Amino acid sequence: MTRRHLLRGVLGGSAAGLAGCSSDGGDGGDGGDSVTGDDYPVIDRWLTETDLGGAADNYDGTFADERGTDTVTVDVGAEGNGGAFAFGPAAVVVSAGTTVEWRWTGEGNPHNVEALPEEQLGESDYEFSSGEAEGGSGVKYTRTLEDPGIALYHCEPHFALGMKGGIAVE
């Protein structure tokens, strides 16, 4: 049992009892289930793991559900990990063929985006890099994720702080 699951049980148990049943799964959607780290345990482990970099403190166990969206934007330099050292959202689920655009916020510079399986639990299905770390608010890195799988990535200069992200591709 992870610390996150223990805290969910302790902190969420009474709230769940009070909330009752919800037809939309609590996500405000149209009846769909929310996507959580339980659905993608490798991504959950990556974002909470501290043996490899820090834990992503802006990850709360839920994924932004962007399935069916052609292009998804991830902020680079979002608030988290003691400053602007996070990806926002930290975890997202997309459909195969979705283009992901990482956009630098201009905060917490310099940053980069790296998916290097050998440095990320050895379980990422994607390998890519935006190159050397850059600063500024006009920087972008784009990648189309064609095949189902997972992409685990991080920012090299802020890896130890927990600047990590994960994408599930369905």
PDB file of C-alpha atoms in Angstrom, residues 62 74 149 158:
ATOM      1  CA  THR A  62      -6.053  12.082 -10.797  1.00  0.00           C
ATOM      2  CA  VAL A  74       1.017  20.955 -20.962  1.00  0.00           C
ATOM      3  CA  GLY A 149       1.060   3.194 -24.284  1.00  0.00           C
ATOM      4  CA  HIS A 158      14.519  20.044 -11.948  1.00  0.00           C
TER       5      HIS A 158
END
